[in-house]
Amino acid sequence: MPLAAEEDSGAVFHPPSLADFFPPAIWFEGTPFEINRIILVRLIAVVALMLIFIIGARRAKLVPGRFQSILEMGLDFCRNSIAYEILGEKDGKKYVPIITTIFFAVFFFNITGVIPFLNIAGTSVIGLPIIFALWVYFLYLWQGVKKFGVGGYLKHSLFPPGVPWPIYILLTPVEALQVFLLRPATLVIRLLANMMAGHLLLALCFAATSFLFFEASGALKAFGAVTFVAGFAFFLLEVFVAALQAYVFSILTAVYLQMSISEEH
């Protein structure tokens, strides 16, 4: 990019930066209800998610069409491949609605990163990943305390059975760190880092493509084809990552619940 700009002194390449994740306010600036581009993208994702399932529910038929079949495949996947697979059918039935909601919500917030005119994931700014992680955090803590009581849950989580008691001196602090800090922290970091990186890669490739095709001169224009192909490849990868991160977040939710309510872990 610097070489291309040097050949044509009037051309300036503007690479993506962290400023993309802190856009200026659109409405209600300086108030608690301030709306910027990322908040707007999140609202669009919520509306789209609700409309899709409302329409699917109202048009549900005994013999499903293509649209209904796709929705049912997604619901069956959350129920059978995540909830029942990790928690078992008995406990899984109780948590299917929560796990399904988390999966589709995270996916819709993620996929906005590759939708034209939106072009940024709703989960690429830390606030939303923190909210999802805290939801999961308080959920598995509450369910564990509800089943075993406060003392019973602490004993169940921090003092695994079958371990020689001197080992608890080392094991219990590690378990406490994992249960009360590392689980929610890793949920946040994993989701945030993947969506931020995906946005920066896509923005870099397509910004470079536009610059090379329309601003650069001479043989450097040919490199625009390279960045375009790379951008398309990263686009497909980002679609996959959006779905994968929704799956990972949901399956870890089920795993943490299972560890909190199971008799042994």
PDB file of C-alpha atoms in Angstrom:
ATOM      1  CA  MET A   1       0.000   0.000   0.000  1.00  0.00           C
ATOM      2  CA  PRO A   2       2.755   2.556   0.766  1.00  0.00           C
ATOM      3  CA  LEU A   3       4.393   1.778  -2.592  1.00  0.00           C
ATOM      4  CA  ALA A   4       1.124   2.358  -4.403  1.00  0.00           C
ATOM      5  CA  ALA A   5       0.629   5.658  -2.627  1.00  0.00           C
ATOM      6  CA  GLU A   6       4.144   6.757  -3.475  1.00  0.00           C
ATOM      7  CA  GLU A   7       3.580   6.240  -7.192  1.00  0.00           C
ATOM      8  CA  ASP A   8       0.506   8.417  -7.083  1.00  0.00           C
ATOM      9  CA  SER A   9       1.062  11.128  -4.514  1.00  0.00           C
ATOM     10  CA  GLY A  10      -2.620  12.087  -4.572  1.00  0.00           C
ATOM     11  CA  ALA A  11      -3.731   8.638  -3.435  1.00  0.00           C
ATOM     12  CA  VAL A  12      -4.008   7.927   0.256  1.00  0.00           C
ATOM     13  CA  PHE A  13      -4.728   4.480   1.625  1.00  0.00           C
ATOM     14  CA  HIS A  14      -6.790   4.407   4.814  1.00  0.00           C
ATOM     15  CA  PRO A  15      -6.430   1.009   6.501  1.00  0.00           C
ATOM     16  CA  PRO A  16      -8.996  -0.200   9.043  1.00  0.00           C
ATOM     17  CA  SER A  17      -8.244   0.560  12.663  1.00  0.00           C
ATOM     18  CA  LEU A  18      -9.706   0.192  16.135  1.00  0.00           C
ATOM     19  CA  ALA A  19     -11.632   3.405  15.459  1.00  0.00           C
ATOM     20  CA  ASP A  20     -14.045   1.235  13.430  1.00  0.00           C
ATOM     21  CA  PHE A  21     -15.299  -0.195  16.720  1.00  0.00           C
ATOM     22  CA  PHE A  22     -15.962   3.223  18.268  1.00  0.00           C
ATOM     23  CA  PRO A  23     -18.098   5.051  15.678  1.00  0.00           C
ATOM     24  CA  PRO A  24     -19.607   8.478  16.372  1.00  0.00           C
ATOM     25  CA  ALA A  25     -23.155   8.806  17.641  1.00  0.00           C
ATOM     26  CA  ILE A  26     -26.020   8.862  15.147  1.00  0.00           C
ATOM     27  CA  TRP A  27     -28.841   9.793  17.513  1.00  0.00           C
ATOM     28  CA  PHE A  28     -29.167  10.935  21.139  1.00  0.00           C
ATOM     29  CA  GLU A  29     -25.497  11.817  21.559  1.00  0.00           C
ATOM     30  CA  GLY A  30     -24.412  12.317  25.145  1.00  0.00           C
ATOM     31  CA  THR A  31     -27.449  10.532  26.608  1.00  0.00           C
ATOM     32  CA  PRO A  32     -27.820   7.010  28.064  1.00  0.00           C
ATOM     33  CA  PHE A  33     -29.805   6.172  24.910  1.00  0.00           C
ATOM     34  CA  GLU A  34     -27.035   7.135  22.490  1.00  0.00           C
ATOM     35  CA  ILE A  35     -27.182   5.104  19.282  1.00  0.00           C
ATOM     36  CA  ASN A  36     -24.168   4.643  17.046  1.00  0.00           C
ATOM     37  CA  ARG A  37     -23.594   2.388  14.070  1.00  0.00           C
ATOM     38  CA  ILE A  38     -22.850  -0.729  16.121  1.00  0.00           C
ATOM     39  CA  ILE A  39     -25.923  -0.282  18.333  1.00  0.00           C
ATOM     40  CA  LEU A  40     -27.991   0.161  15.174  1.00  0.00           C
ATOM     41  CA  VAL A  41     -26.529  -3.056  13.721  1.00  0.00           C
ATOM     42  CA  ARG A  42     -27.447  -4.877  16.927  1.00  0.00           C
ATOM     43  CA  LEU A  43     -31.010  -3.573  16.795  1.00  0.00           C
ATOM     44  CA  ILE A  44     -31.320  -4.694  13.169  1.00  0.00           C
ATOM     45  CA  ALA A  45     -30.042  -8.163  14.123  1.00  0.00           C
ATOM     46  CA  VAL A  46     -32.593  -8.434  16.957  1.00  0.00           C
ATOM     47  CA  VAL A  47     -35.463  -7.357  14.713  1.00  0.00           C
ATOM     48  CA  ALA A  48     -34.382  -9.750  11.952  1.00  0.00           C
ATOM     49  CA  LEU A  49     -34.103 -12.656  14.403  1.00  0.00           C
ATOM     50  CA  MET A  50     -37.531 -11.985  15.897  1.00  0.00           C
ATOM     51  CA  LEU A  51     -39.191 -11.560  12.497  1.00  0.00           C
ATOM     52  CA  ILE A  52     -37.737 -14.777  11.121  1.00  0.00           C
ATOM     53  CA  PHE A  53     -39.031 -16.857  14.022  1.00  0.00           C
ATOM     54  CA  ILE A  54     -42.381 -15.070  14.248  1.00  0.00           C
ATOM     55  CA  ILE A  55     -42.983 -15.616  10.544  1.00  0.00           C
ATOM     56  CA  GLY A  56     -41.789 -19.213  10.828  1.00  0.00           C
ATOM     57  CA  ALA A  57     -44.123 -19.895  13.765  1.00  0.00           C
ATOM     58  CA  ARG A  58     -47.145 -18.305  12.099  1.00  0.00           C
ATOM     59  CA  ARG A  59     -46.605 -20.166   8.832  1.00  0.00           C
ATOM     60  CA  ALA A  60     -45.790 -23.518  10.422  1.00  0.00           C
ATOM     61  CA  LYS A  61     -47.390 -26.462   8.630  1.00  0.00           C
ATOM     62  CA  LEU A  62     -47.539 -30.200   9.174  1.00  0.00           C
ATOM     63  CA  VAL A  63     -45.577 -30.675   5.958  1.00  0.00           C
ATOM     64  CA  PRO A  64     -42.839 -28.041   6.240  1.00  0.00           C
ATOM     65  CA  GLY A  65     -41.646 -25.948   3.338  1.00  0.00           C
ATOM     66  CA  ARG A  66     -38.031 -24.998   2.728  1.00  0.00           C
ATOM     67  CA  PHE A  67     -38.067 -22.014   5.097  1.00  0.00           C
ATOM     68  CA  GLN A  68     -39.706 -23.977   7.913  1.00  0.00           C
ATOM     69  CA  SER A  69     -37.363 -26.920   7.337  1.00  0.00           C
ATOM     70  CA  ILE A  70     -34.305 -24.704   7.760  1.00  0.00           C
ATOM     71  CA  LEU A  71     -35.664 -23.309  11.029  1.00  0.00           C
ATOM     72  CA  GLU A  72     -36.531 -26.765  12.290  1.00  0.00           C
ATOM     73  CA  MET A  73     -33.057 -28.022  11.406  1.00  0.00           C
ATOM     74  CA  GLY A  74     -31.561 -25.222  13.493  1.00  0.00           C
ATOM     75  CA  LEU A  75     -33.863 -25.936  16.423  1.00  0.00           C
ATOM     76  CA  ASP A  76     -33.223 -29.683  16.221  1.00  0.00           C
ATOM     77  CA  PHE A  77     -29.483 -29.034  16.130  1.00  0.00           C
ATOM     78  CA  CYS A  78     -29.621 -26.962  19.320  1.00  0.00           C
ATOM     79  CA  ARG A  79     -31.833 -29.501  21.051  1.00  0.00           C
ATOM     80  CA  ASN A  80     -30.214 -32.777  20.015  1.00  0.00           C
ATOM     81  CA  SER A  81     -26.611 -31.905  19.202  1.00  0.00           C
ATOM     82  CA  ILE A  82     -26.012 -29.458  22.037  1.00  0.00           C
ATOM     83  CA  ALA A  83     -28.526 -29.704  24.891  1.00  0.00           C
ATOM     84  CA  TYR A  84     -29.283 -33.455  24.835  1.00  0.00           C
ATOM     85  CA  GLU A  85     -25.751 -34.414  23.822  1.00  0.00           C
ATOM     86  CA  ILE A  86     -24.150 -32.599  26.780  1.00  0.00           C
ATOM     87  CA  LEU A  87     -26.856 -32.580  29.455  1.00  0.00           C
ATOM     88  CA  GLY A  88     -28.810 -35.679  28.572  1.00  0.00           C
ATOM     89  CA  GLU A  89     -32.469 -35.690  27.598  1.00  0.00           C
ATOM     90  CA  LYS A  90     -33.827 -35.278  31.143  1.00  0.00           C
ATOM     91  CA  ASP A  91     -31.831 -32.166  32.073  1.00  0.00           C
ATOM     92  CA  GLY A  92     -31.470 -31.012  28.477  1.00  0.00           C
ATOM     93  CA  LYS A  93     -35.212 -30.407  28.054  1.00  0.00           C
ATOM     94  CA  LYS A  94     -35.093 -27.801  30.809  1.00  0.00           C
ATOM     95  CA  TYR A  95     -32.303 -25.818  29.174  1.00  0.00           C
ATOM     96  CA  VAL A  96     -33.162 -26.189  25.482  1.00  0.00           C
ATOM     97  CA  PRO A  97     -34.865 -22.741  25.299  1.00  0.00           C
ATOM     98  CA  ILE A  98     -31.871 -20.951  26.856  1.00  0.00           C
ATOM     99  CA  ILE A  99     -29.265 -22.768  24.765  1.00  0.00           C
ATOM    100  CA  THR A 100     -31.280 -22.240  21.576  1.00  0.00           C
ATOM    101  CA  THR A 101     -31.700 -18.533  22.330  1.00  0.00           C
ATOM    102  CA  ILE A 102     -27.979 -18.127  22.965  1.00  0.00           C
ATOM    103  CA  PHE A 103     -27.045 -19.967  19.766  1.00  0.00           C
ATOM    104  CA  PHE A 104     -29.281 -17.982  17.433  1.00  0.00           C
ATOM    105  CA  ALA A 105     -28.678 -14.642  19.147  1.00  0.00           C
ATOM    106  CA  VAL A 106     -24.897 -14.996  18.996  1.00  0.00           C
ATOM    107  CA  PHE A 107     -25.089 -16.190  15.388  1.00  0.00           C
ATOM    108  CA  PHE A 108     -27.250 -13.273  14.247  1.00  0.00           C
ATOM    109  CA  PHE A 109     -25.037 -10.743  16.017  1.00  0.00           C
ATOM    110  CA  ASN A 110     -21.975 -12.389  14.468  1.00  0.00           C
ATOM    111  CA  ILE A 111     -23.266 -12.679  10.913  1.00  0.00           C
ATOM    112  CA  THR A 112     -23.888  -8.936  10.581  1.00  0.00           C
ATOM    113  CA  GLY A 113     -20.142  -8.672  10.030  1.00  0.00           C
ATOM    114  CA  VAL A 114     -20.507 -10.031   6.486  1.00  0.00           C
ATOM    115  CA  ILE A 115     -23.830  -8.469   5.511  1.00  0.00           C
ATOM    116  CA  PRO A 116     -23.465  -5.590   3.031  1.00  0.00           C
ATOM    117  CA  PHE A 117     -24.153  -2.117   4.438  1.00  0.00           C
ATOM    118  CA  LEU A 118     -23.836  -3.463   7.997  1.00  0.00           C
ATOM    119  CA  ASN A 119     -20.287  -4.786   7.707  1.00  0.00           C
ATOM    120  CA  ILE A 120     -19.531  -5.158  11.393  1.00  0.00           C
ATOM    121  CA  ALA A 121     -20.446  -7.823  13.916  1.00  0.00           C
ATOM    122  CA  GLY A 122     -22.588  -6.773  16.849  1.00  0.00           C
ATOM    123  CA  THR A 123     -20.304  -8.885  19.051  1.00  0.00           C
ATOM    124  CA  SER A 124     -17.115  -7.136  17.910  1.00  0.00           C
ATOM    125  CA  VAL A 125     -17.367  -4.598  20.759  1.00  0.00           C
ATOM    126  CA  ILE A 126     -16.892  -5.978  24.249  1.00  0.00           C
ATOM    127  CA  GLY A 127     -20.206  -4.929  25.822  1.00  0.00           C
ATOM    128  CA  LEU A 128     -22.346  -7.577  24.153  1.00  0.00           C
ATOM    129  CA  PRO A 129     -19.950 -10.512  24.715  1.00  0.00           C
ATOM    130  CA  ILE A 130     -19.802  -9.499  28.389  1.00  0.00           C
ATOM    131  CA  ILE A 131     -23.605  -9.553  28.634  1.00  0.00           C
ATOM    132  CA  PHE A 132     -23.783 -13.036  27.105  1.00  0.00           C
ATOM    133  CA  ALA A 133     -20.961 -14.284  29.341  1.00  0.00           C
ATOM    134  CA  LEU A 134     -22.580 -12.858  32.486  1.00  0.00           C
ATOM    135  CA  TRP A 135     -25.876 -14.483  31.506  1.00  0.00           C
ATOM    136  CA  VAL A 136     -24.145 -17.866  31.293  1.00  0.00           C
ATOM    137  CA  TYR A 137     -22.109 -17.169  34.442  1.00  0.00           C
ATOM    138  CA  PHE A 138     -25.068 -16.374  36.678  1.00  0.00           C
ATOM    139  CA  LEU A 139     -27.091 -19.165  35.066  1.00  0.00           C
ATOM    140  CA  TYR A 140     -24.690 -21.963  35.922  1.00  0.00           C
ATOM    141  CA  LEU A 141     -23.953 -20.533  39.390  1.00  0.00           C
ATOM    142  CA  TRP A 142     -27.657 -20.201  40.184  1.00  0.00           C
ATOM    143  CA  GLN A 143     -28.500 -23.673  38.926  1.00  0.00           C
ATOM    144  CA  GLY A 144     -25.664 -25.200  40.938  1.00  0.00           C
ATOM    145  CA  VAL A 145     -26.647 -23.355  44.125  1.00  0.00           C
ATOM    146  CA  LYS A 146     -30.303 -24.208  43.525  1.00  0.00           C
ATOM    147  CA  LYS A 147     -29.498 -27.915  43.363  1.00  0.00           C
ATOM    148  CA  PHE A 148     -26.822 -28.269  46.054  1.00  0.00           C
ATOM    149  CA  GLY A 149     -27.172 -25.140  48.189  1.00  0.00           C
ATOM    150  CA  VAL A 150     -24.371 -22.593  48.611  1.00  0.00           C
ATOM    151  CA  GLY A 151     -22.133 -24.792  50.738  1.00  0.00           C
ATOM    152  CA  GLY A 152     -22.885 -27.897  48.734  1.00  0.00           C
ATOM    153  CA  TYR A 153     -22.156 -26.159  45.441  1.00  0.00           C
ATOM    154  CA  LEU A 154     -18.836 -24.779  46.697  1.00  0.00           C
ATOM    155  CA  LYS A 155     -17.851 -28.226  47.942  1.00  0.00           C
ATOM    156  CA  HIS A 156     -19.048 -29.812  44.690  1.00  0.00           C
ATOM    157  CA  SER A 157     -17.138 -27.310  42.526  1.00  0.00           C
ATOM    158  CA  LEU A 158     -13.974 -26.671  44.517  1.00  0.00           C
ATOM    159  CA  PHE A 159     -13.338 -30.046  46.156  1.00  0.00           C
ATOM    160  CA  PRO A 160     -13.713 -32.783  43.520  1.00  0.00           C
ATOM    161  CA  PRO A 161     -14.241 -36.195  45.139  1.00  0.00           C
ATOM    162  CA  GLY A 162     -11.608 -38.897  45.065  1.00  0.00           C
ATOM    163  CA  VAL A 163      -8.653 -36.526  45.431  1.00  0.00           C
ATOM    164  CA  PRO A 164      -6.141 -36.941  48.305  1.00  0.00           C
ATOM    165  CA  TRP A 165      -6.711 -34.071  50.733  1.00  0.00           C
ATOM    166  CA  PRO A 166      -3.199 -32.520  50.454  1.00  0.00           C
ATOM    167  CA  ILE A 167      -3.829 -32.036  46.725  1.00  0.00           C
ATOM    168  CA  TYR A 168      -6.730 -29.722  47.561  1.00  0.00           C
ATOM    169  CA  ILE A 169      -4.176 -27.116  48.684  1.00  0.00           C
ATOM    170  CA  LEU A 170      -3.175 -26.754  45.039  1.00  0.00           C
ATOM    171  CA  LEU A 171      -6.362 -27.881  43.310  1.00  0.00           C
ATOM    172  CA  THR A 172      -8.986 -25.786  45.117  1.00  0.00           C
ATOM    173  CA  PRO A 173      -7.530 -22.340  44.193  1.00  0.00           C
ATOM    174  CA  VAL A 174      -7.238 -23.475  40.574  1.00  0.00           C
ATOM    175  CA  GLU A 175     -10.848 -24.694  40.569  1.00  0.00           C
ATOM    176  CA  ALA A 176     -12.018 -21.421  42.177  1.00  0.00           C
ATOM    177  CA  LEU A 177     -10.164 -19.396  39.558  1.00  0.00           C
ATOM    178  CA  GLN A 178     -11.688 -21.477  36.803  1.00  0.00           C
ATOM    179  CA  VAL A 179     -15.281 -21.432  38.083  1.00  0.00           C
ATOM    180  CA  PHE A 180     -15.481 -17.779  39.118  1.00  0.00           C
ATOM    181  CA  LEU A 181     -13.169 -16.032  36.641  1.00  0.00           C
ATOM    182  CA  LEU A 182     -11.741 -18.028  33.755  1.00  0.00           C
ATOM    183  CA  ARG A 183     -14.990 -19.464  32.411  1.00  0.00           C
ATOM    184  CA  PRO A 184     -16.760 -16.119  31.836  1.00  0.00           C
ATOM    185  CA  ALA A 185     -13.512 -14.384  30.840  1.00  0.00           C
ATOM    186  CA  THR A 186     -12.683 -16.934  28.157  1.00  0.00           C
ATOM    187  CA  LEU A 187     -16.240 -16.759  26.806  1.00  0.00           C
ATOM    188  CA  VAL A 188     -15.834 -13.012  26.346  1.00  0.00           C
ATOM    189  CA  ILE A 189     -12.323 -13.072  24.931  1.00  0.00           C
ATOM    190  CA  ARG A 190     -12.925 -15.931  22.489  1.00  0.00           C
ATOM    191  CA  LEU A 191     -16.014 -14.349  20.964  1.00  0.00           C
ATOM    192  CA  LEU A 192     -14.704 -10.786  20.937  1.00  0.00           C
ATOM    193  CA  ALA A 193     -11.271 -11.613  19.500  1.00  0.00           C
ATOM    194  CA  ASN A 194     -12.652 -13.734  16.668  1.00  0.00           C
ATOM    195  CA  MET A 195     -15.184 -11.150  15.550  1.00  0.00           C
ATOM    196  CA  MET A 196     -12.764  -8.220  15.828  1.00  0.00           C
ATOM    197  CA  ALA A 197     -10.107 -10.076  13.842  1.00  0.00           C
ATOM    198  CA  GLY A 198     -12.622 -11.080  11.194  1.00  0.00           C
ATOM    199  CA  HIS A 199     -13.781  -7.507  10.703  1.00  0.00           C
ATOM    200  CA  LEU A 200     -10.244  -6.152  10.434  1.00  0.00           C
ATOM    201  CA  LEU A 201      -9.237  -8.806   7.877  1.00  0.00           C
ATOM    202  CA  LEU A 202     -12.287  -8.216   5.701  1.00  0.00           C
ATOM    203  CA  ALA A 203     -12.015  -4.437   5.932  1.00  0.00           C
ATOM    204  CA  LEU A 204      -8.307  -4.540   5.088  1.00  0.00           C
ATOM    205  CA  CYS A 205      -8.777  -6.775   2.041  1.00  0.00           C
ATOM    206  CA  PHE A 206     -11.679  -4.847   0.532  1.00  0.00           C
ATOM    207  CA  ALA A 207     -10.242  -1.429   1.375  1.00  0.00           C
ATOM    208  CA  ALA A 208      -7.018  -2.498  -0.333  1.00  0.00           C
ATOM    209  CA  THR A 209      -9.000  -3.798  -3.320  1.00  0.00           C
ATOM    210  CA  SER A 210     -10.813  -0.492  -3.729  1.00  0.00           C
ATOM    211  CA  PHE A 211      -7.595   1.477  -3.350  1.00  0.00           C
ATOM    212  CA  LEU A 212      -5.632  -0.634  -5.828  1.00  0.00           C
ATOM    213  CA  PHE A 213      -8.369  -0.693  -8.469  1.00  0.00           C
ATOM    214  CA  PHE A 214      -9.366   2.960  -8.311  1.00  0.00           C
ATOM    215  CA  GLU A 215      -6.468   4.891  -6.815  1.00  0.00           C
ATOM    216  CA  ALA A 216      -3.209   3.079  -7.580  1.00  0.00           C
ATOM    217  CA  SER A 217      -1.509   3.428 -10.940  1.00  0.00           C
ATOM    218  CA  GLY A 218       0.288   1.166 -13.363  1.00  0.00           C
ATOM    219  CA  ALA A 219       0.963  -2.490 -12.681  1.00  0.00           C
ATOM    220  CA  LEU A 220      -0.044  -2.142  -9.045  1.00  0.00           C
ATOM    221  CA  LYS A 221      -3.705  -2.247 -10.102  1.00  0.00           C
ATOM    222  CA  ALA A 222      -3.262  -5.954 -10.821  1.00  0.00           C
ATOM    223  CA  PHE A 223      -2.704  -6.598  -7.122  1.00  0.00           C
ATOM    224  CA  GLY A 224      -6.319  -5.568  -6.582  1.00  0.00           C
ATOM    225  CA  ALA A 225      -7.352  -8.948  -7.971  1.00  0.00           C
ATOM    226  CA  VAL A 226      -5.227 -10.659  -5.332  1.00  0.00           C
ATOM    227  CA  THR A 227      -6.738  -8.693  -2.461  1.00  0.00           C
ATOM    228  CA  PHE A 228     -10.236  -9.242  -3.873  1.00  0.00           C
ATOM    229  CA  VAL A 229      -9.769 -13.031  -3.961  1.00  0.00           C
ATOM    230  CA  ALA A 230      -8.308 -12.911  -0.441  1.00  0.00           C
ATOM    231  CA  GLY A 231     -11.273 -10.824   0.708  1.00  0.00           C
ATOM    232  CA  PHE A 232     -13.734 -13.314  -0.760  1.00  0.00           C
ATOM    233  CA  ALA A 233     -11.905 -16.187   0.955  1.00  0.00           C
ATOM    234  CA  PHE A 234     -11.999 -14.326   4.275  1.00  0.00           C
ATOM    235  CA  PHE A 235     -15.700 -13.600   3.678  1.00  0.00           C
ATOM    236  CA  LEU A 236     -16.436 -17.333   3.465  1.00  0.00           C
ATOM    237  CA  LEU A 237     -14.216 -17.958   6.475  1.00  0.00           C
ATOM    238  CA  GLU A 238     -16.034 -15.295   8.468  1.00  0.00           C
ATOM    239  CA  VAL A 239     -19.415 -16.889   7.720  1.00  0.00           C
ATOM    240  CA  PHE A 240     -18.018 -20.160   9.038  1.00  0.00           C
ATOM    241  CA  VAL A 241     -16.512 -18.452  12.109  1.00  0.00           C
ATOM    242  CA  ALA A 242     -19.827 -16.690  12.868  1.00  0.00           C
ATOM    243  CA  ALA A 243     -21.589 -20.055  13.022  1.00  0.00           C
ATOM    244  CA  LEU A 244     -18.697 -21.772  14.786  1.00  0.00           C
ATOM    245  CA  GLN A 245     -18.505 -19.164  17.555  1.00  0.00           C
ATOM    246  CA  ALA A 246     -22.264 -19.412  18.122  1.00  0.00           C
ATOM    247  CA  TYR A 247     -21.861 -23.189  18.424  1.00  0.00           C
ATOM    248  CA  VAL A 248     -18.845 -22.924  20.739  1.00  0.00           C
ATOM    249  CA  PHE A 249     -20.593 -20.396  22.995  1.00  0.00           C
ATOM    250  CA  SER A 250     -23.707 -22.582  23.187  1.00  0.00           C
ATOM    251  CA  ILE A 251     -21.895 -25.849  23.792  1.00  0.00           C
ATOM    252  CA  LEU A 252     -19.751 -24.277  26.523  1.00  0.00           C
ATOM    253  CA  THR A 253     -22.958 -23.002  28.124  1.00  0.00           C
ATOM    254  CA  ALA A 254     -24.248 -26.578  28.168  1.00  0.00           C
ATOM    255  CA  VAL A 255     -20.920 -27.908  29.485  1.00  0.00           C
ATOM    256  CA  TYR A 256     -20.791 -25.376  32.327  1.00  0.00           C
ATOM    257  CA  LEU A 257     -24.380 -26.155  33.254  1.00  0.00           C
ATOM    258  CA  GLN A 258     -23.633 -29.868  33.211  1.00  0.00           C
ATOM    259  CA  MET A 259     -20.611 -29.369  35.469  1.00  0.00           C
ATOM    260  CA  SER A 260     -22.717 -27.306  37.901  1.00  0.00           C
ATOM    261  CA  ILE A 261     -25.658 -29.678  38.245  1.00  0.00           C
ATOM    262  CA  SER A 262     -24.112 -33.110  37.792  1.00  0.00           C
ATOM    263  CA  GLU A 263     -23.519 -35.202  40.886  1.00  0.00           C
ATOM    264  CA  GLU A 264     -19.881 -35.710  39.895  1.00  0.00           C
ATOM    265  CA  HIS A 265     -17.606 -33.983  37.361  1.00  0.00           C
TER     266      HIS A 265
END
